[in-house]
mmCIF file of C-alpha atoms in Angstrom:
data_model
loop_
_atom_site.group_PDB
_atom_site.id
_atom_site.type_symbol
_atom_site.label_atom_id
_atom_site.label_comp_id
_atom_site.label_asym_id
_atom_site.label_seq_id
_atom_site.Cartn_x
_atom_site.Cartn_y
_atom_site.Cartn_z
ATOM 1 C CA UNK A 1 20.459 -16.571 -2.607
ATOM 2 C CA UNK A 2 22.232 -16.537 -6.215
ATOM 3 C CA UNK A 3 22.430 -13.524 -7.942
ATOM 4 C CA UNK A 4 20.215 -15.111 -11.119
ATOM 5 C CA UNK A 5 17.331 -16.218 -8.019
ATOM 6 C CA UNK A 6 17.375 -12.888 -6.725
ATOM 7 C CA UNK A 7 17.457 -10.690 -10.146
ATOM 8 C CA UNK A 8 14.621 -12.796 -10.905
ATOM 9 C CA UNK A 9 12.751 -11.925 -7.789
ATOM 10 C CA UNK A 10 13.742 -8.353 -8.544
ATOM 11 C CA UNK A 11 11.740 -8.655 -11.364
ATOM 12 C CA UNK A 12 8.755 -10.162 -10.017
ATOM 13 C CA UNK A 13 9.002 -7.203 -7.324
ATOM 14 C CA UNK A 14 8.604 -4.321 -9.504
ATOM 15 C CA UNK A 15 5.838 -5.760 -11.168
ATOM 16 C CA UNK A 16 4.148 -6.646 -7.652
ATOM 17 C CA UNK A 17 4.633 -3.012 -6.631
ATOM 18 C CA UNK A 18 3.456 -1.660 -9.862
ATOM 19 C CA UNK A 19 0.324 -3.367 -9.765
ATOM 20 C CA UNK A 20 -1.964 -0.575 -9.227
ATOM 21 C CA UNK A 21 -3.752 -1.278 -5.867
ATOM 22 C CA UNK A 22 -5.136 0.112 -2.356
ATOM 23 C CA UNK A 23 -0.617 0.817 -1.433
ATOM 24 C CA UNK A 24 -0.974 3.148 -4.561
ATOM 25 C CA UNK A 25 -4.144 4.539 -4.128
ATOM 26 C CA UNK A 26 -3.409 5.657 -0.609
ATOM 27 C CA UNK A 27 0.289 7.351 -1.884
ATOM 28 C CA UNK A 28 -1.492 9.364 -4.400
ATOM 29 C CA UNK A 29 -3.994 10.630 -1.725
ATOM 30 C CA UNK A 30 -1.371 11.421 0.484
ATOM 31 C CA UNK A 31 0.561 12.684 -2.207
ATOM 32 C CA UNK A 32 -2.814 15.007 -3.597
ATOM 33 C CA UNK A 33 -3.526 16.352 0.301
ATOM 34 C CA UNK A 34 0.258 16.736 1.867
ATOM 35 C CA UNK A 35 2.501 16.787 -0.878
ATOM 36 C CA UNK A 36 5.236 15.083 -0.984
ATOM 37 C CA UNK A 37 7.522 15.524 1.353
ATOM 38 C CA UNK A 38 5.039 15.071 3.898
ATOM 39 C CA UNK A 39 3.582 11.642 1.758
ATOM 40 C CA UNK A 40 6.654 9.932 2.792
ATOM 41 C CA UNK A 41 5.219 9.119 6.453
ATOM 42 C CA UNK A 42 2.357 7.242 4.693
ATOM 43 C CA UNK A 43 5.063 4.978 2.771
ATOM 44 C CA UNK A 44 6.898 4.363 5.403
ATOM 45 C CA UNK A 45 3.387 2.891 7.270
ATOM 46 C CA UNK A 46 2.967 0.831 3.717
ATOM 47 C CA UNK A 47 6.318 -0.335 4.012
ATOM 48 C CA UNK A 48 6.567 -1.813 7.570
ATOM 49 C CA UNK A 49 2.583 -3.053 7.066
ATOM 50 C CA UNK A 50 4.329 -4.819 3.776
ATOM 51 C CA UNK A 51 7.027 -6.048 6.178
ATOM 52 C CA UNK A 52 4.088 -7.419 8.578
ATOM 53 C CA UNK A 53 3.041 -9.560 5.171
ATOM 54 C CA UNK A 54 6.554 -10.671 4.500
ATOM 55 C CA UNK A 55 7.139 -11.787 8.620
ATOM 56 C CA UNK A 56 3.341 -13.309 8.786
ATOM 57 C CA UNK A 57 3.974 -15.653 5.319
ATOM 58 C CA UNK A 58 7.878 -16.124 7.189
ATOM 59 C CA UNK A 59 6.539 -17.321 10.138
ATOM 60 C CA UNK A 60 4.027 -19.907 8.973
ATOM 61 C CA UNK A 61 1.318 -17.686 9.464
ATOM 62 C CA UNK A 62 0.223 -17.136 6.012
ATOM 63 C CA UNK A 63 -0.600 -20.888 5.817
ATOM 64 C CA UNK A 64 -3.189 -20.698 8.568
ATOM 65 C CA UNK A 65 -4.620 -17.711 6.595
ATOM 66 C CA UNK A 66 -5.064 -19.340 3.346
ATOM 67 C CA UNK A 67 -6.632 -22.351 4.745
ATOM 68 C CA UNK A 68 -8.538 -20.758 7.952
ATOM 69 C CA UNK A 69 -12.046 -19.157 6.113
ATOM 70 C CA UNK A 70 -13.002 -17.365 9.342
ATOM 71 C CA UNK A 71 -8.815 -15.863 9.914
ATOM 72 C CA UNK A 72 -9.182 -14.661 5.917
ATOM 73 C CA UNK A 73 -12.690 -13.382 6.525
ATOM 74 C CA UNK A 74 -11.918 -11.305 9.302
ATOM 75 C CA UNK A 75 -9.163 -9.549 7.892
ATOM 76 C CA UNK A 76 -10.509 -9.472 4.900
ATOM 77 C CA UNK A 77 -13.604 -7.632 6.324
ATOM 78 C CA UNK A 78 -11.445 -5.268 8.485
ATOM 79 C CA UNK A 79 -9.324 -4.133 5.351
ATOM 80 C CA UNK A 80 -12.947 -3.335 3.242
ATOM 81 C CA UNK A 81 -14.214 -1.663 6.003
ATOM 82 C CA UNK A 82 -10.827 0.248 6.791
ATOM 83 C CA UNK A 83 -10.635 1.373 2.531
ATOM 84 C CA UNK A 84 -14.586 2.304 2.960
ATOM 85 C CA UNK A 85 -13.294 4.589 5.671
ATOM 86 C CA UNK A 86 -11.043 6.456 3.883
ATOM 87 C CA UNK A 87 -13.417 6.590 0.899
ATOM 88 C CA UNK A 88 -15.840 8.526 3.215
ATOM 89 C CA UNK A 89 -12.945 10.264 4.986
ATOM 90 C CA UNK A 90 -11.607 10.999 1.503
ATOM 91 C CA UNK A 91 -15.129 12.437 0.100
ATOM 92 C CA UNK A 92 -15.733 14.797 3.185
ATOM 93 C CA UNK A 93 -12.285 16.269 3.418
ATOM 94 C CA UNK A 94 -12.277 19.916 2.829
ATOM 95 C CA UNK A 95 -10.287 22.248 0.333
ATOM 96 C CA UNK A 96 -6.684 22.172 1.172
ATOM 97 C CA UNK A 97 -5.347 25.650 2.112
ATOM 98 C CA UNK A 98 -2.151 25.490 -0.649
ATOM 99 C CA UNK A 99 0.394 28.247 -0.734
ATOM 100 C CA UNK A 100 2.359 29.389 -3.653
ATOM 101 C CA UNK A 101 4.901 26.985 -3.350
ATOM 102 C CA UNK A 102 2.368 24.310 -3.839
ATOM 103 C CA UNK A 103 2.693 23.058 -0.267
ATOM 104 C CA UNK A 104 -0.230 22.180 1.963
ATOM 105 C CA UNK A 105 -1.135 23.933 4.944
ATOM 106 C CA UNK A 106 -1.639 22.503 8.566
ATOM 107 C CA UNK A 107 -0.869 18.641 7.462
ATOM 108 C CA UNK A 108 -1.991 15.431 9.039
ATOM 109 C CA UNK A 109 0.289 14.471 11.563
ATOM 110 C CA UNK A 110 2.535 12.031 10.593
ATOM 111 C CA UNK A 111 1.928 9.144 12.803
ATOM 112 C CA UNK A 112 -1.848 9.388 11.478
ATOM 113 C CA UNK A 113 -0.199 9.064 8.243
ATOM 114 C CA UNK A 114 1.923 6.126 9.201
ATOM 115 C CA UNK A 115 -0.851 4.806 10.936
ATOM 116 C CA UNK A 116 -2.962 4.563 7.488
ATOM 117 C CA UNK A 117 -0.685 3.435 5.309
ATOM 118 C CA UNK A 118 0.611 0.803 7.349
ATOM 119 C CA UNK A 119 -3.403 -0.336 7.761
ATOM 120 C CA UNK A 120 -3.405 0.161 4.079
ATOM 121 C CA UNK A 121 -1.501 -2.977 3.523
ATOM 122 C CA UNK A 122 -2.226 -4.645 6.864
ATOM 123 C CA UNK A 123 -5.609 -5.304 6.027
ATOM 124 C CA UNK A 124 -5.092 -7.149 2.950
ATOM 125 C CA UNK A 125 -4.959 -10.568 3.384
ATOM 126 C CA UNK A 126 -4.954 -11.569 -0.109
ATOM 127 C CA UNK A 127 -1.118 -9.778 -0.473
ATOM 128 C CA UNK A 128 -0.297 -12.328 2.321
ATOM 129 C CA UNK A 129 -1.624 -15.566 0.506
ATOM 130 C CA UNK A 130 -0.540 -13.876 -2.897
ATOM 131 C CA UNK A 131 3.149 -13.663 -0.867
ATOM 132 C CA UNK A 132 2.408 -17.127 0.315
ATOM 133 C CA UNK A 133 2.408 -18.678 -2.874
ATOM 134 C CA UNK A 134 5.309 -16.286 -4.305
ATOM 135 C CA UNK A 135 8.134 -16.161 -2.017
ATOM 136 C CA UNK A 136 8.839 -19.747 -1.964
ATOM 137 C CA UNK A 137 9.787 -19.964 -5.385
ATOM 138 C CA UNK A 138 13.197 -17.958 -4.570
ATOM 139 C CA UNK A 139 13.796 -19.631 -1.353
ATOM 140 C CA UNK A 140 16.622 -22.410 -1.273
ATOM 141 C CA UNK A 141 15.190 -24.883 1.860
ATOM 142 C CA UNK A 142 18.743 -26.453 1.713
ATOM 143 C CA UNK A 143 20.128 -22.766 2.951
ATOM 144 C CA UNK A 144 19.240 -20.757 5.986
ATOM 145 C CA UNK A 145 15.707 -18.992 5.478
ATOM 146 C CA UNK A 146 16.148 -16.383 7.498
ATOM 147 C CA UNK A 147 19.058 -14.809 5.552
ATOM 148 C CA UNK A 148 17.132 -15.435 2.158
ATOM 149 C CA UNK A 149 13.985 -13.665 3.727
ATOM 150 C CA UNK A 150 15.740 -10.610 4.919
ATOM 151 C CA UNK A 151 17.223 -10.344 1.288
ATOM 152 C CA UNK A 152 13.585 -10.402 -0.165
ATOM 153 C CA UNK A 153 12.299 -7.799 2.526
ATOM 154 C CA UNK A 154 14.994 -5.834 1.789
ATOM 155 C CA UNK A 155 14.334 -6.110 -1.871
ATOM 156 C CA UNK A 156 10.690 -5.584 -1.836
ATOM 157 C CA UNK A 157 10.894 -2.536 0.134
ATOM 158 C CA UNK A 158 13.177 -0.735 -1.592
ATOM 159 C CA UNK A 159 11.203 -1.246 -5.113
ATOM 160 C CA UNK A 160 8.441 -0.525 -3.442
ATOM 161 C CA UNK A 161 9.749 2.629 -1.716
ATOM 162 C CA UNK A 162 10.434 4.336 -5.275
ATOM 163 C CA UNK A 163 7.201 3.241 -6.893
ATOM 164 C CA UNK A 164 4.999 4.725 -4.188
ATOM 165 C CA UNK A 165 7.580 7.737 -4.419
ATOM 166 C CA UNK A 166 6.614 7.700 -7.668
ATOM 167 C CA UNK A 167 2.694 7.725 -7.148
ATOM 168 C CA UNK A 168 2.819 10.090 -4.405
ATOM 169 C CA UNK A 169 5.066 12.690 -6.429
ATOM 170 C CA UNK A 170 2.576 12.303 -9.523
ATOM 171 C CA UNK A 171 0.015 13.443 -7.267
ATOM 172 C CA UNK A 172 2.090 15.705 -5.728
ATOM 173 C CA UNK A 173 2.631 17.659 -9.298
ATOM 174 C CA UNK A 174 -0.842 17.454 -9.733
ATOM 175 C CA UNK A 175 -1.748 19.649 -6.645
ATOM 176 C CA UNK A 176 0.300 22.582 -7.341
ATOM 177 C CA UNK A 177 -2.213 23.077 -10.568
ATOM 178 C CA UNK A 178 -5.141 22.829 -8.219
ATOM 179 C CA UNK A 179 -5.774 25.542 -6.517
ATOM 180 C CA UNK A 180 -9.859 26.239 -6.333
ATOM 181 C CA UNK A 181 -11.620 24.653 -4.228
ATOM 182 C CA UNK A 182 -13.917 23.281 -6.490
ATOM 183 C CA UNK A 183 -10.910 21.613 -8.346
ATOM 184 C CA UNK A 184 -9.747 20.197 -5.133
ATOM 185 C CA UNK A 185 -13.069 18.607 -4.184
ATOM 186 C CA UNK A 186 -13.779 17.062 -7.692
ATOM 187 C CA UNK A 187 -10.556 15.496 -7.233
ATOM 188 C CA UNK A 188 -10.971 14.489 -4.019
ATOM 189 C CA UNK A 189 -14.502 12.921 -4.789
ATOM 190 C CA UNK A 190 -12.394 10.806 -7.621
ATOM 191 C CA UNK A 191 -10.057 9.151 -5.259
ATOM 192 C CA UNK A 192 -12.542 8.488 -2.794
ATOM 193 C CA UNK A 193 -13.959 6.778 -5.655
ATOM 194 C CA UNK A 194 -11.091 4.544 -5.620
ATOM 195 C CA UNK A 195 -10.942 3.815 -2.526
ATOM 196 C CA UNK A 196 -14.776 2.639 -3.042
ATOM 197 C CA UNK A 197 -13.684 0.712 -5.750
ATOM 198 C CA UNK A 198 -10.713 -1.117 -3.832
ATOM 199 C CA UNK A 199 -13.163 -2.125 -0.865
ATOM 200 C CA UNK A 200 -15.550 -3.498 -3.392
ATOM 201 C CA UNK A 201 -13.067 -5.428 -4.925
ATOM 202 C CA UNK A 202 -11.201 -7.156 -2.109
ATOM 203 C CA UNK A 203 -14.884 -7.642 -0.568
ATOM 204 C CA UNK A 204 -15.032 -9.892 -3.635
ATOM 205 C CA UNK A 205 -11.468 -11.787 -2.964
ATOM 206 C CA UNK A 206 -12.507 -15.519 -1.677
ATOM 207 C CA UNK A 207 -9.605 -17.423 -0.104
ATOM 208 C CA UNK A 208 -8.505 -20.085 -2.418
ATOM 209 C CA UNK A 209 -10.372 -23.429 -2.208
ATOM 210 C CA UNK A 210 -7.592 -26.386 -0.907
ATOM 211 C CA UNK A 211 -6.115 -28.676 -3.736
#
């Protein structure tokens, strides 16, 4: 990959990751409930769920996804109901117990919040045809792809590590002025909203009739 390919894929990266979606949703909840320090575990599951999207379209498999209607409507259907999970989860969480420090007592385990973020982006099948149909531009077929992918997953998860760095610590910030309980649950009410929203919006994706 040439340096001018791959500075233009950098570009096309940063705007991918700073597309506000269900990845930066789910770092400012972490972010809002663990801090974060502790938010990293749920970008780290967003990261290797992104690397799941970037091996699927690598593989082939995001071809079978764009043109298979039931493949896209199950995963489809598993991500909505997955985001409508957290929504709930999200609007019945209590008050976190926050010291002076601003740091959240008796977290979420970390797996659980690898676990989540990595379902985050697992679930969302329109990333993989939106990869599907993005990712080839910057691939040479005359060279070896598997070198030219690794240099794109490499890529993509490093922007994508300091945007949702970025998200989480902005909601991060934001907890250390939140302190009452009543703060804490209006808040938490708001991004459950989101995650309402983002179900009800990929629930609306249709896969992309065939040319």
């Amino acid at each position: 990959m040439s340096w001018q390919v791959w500075l233009g894929f950098l570009g096309a990266a940063w705007v991918i990751s700073l597309s506000p979606g269900a990845g930066a949703i789910a770092s400012m909840s972490a972010g809002l409930g663990h801090g974060l320090r502790r938010g990293y575990w749920n970008i780290l599951g967003l990261q290797l769920g992104l690397l799941l999207q970037i091996a699927i379209v690598a593989a082939g498999v995001g071809a079978l996804l764009a043109s298979s209607t039931v493949a896209f409507t199950v995963v489809k259907w598993f991500g909505v109901a997955y985001l409508a999970y957290l929504g709930v989860r999200q609007w019945r969480s209590t008050p976190a117990d926050v010291s002076a420090d601003g740091a959240v007592r008796e977290p979420e385990s970390a797996f659980a919040m690898t676990v989540r973020g990595f379902l985050v982006n697992a679930g969302n099948p329109k990333a993989v045809v939106f990869m599907l149909a993005v990712l080839p531009q910057f691939l040479d077929p005359a060279r070896p792809l598997a070198p030219q992918y690794a240099i794109i997953a490499a890529t993509m998860v490093c922007v994508d590590v300091v945007v949702m760095t970025g998200y989480t610590g902005l909601a991060a910030r934001v907890l250390t002025y939140m302190r009452s309980p009543g703060q804490q649950r209006v808040t938490s009410r708001v991004f459950a909203g989101l995650f309402f929203a983002a179900a009800g919006f990929l629930s609306l994706v249709r896969r992309a009739a065939p040319v």
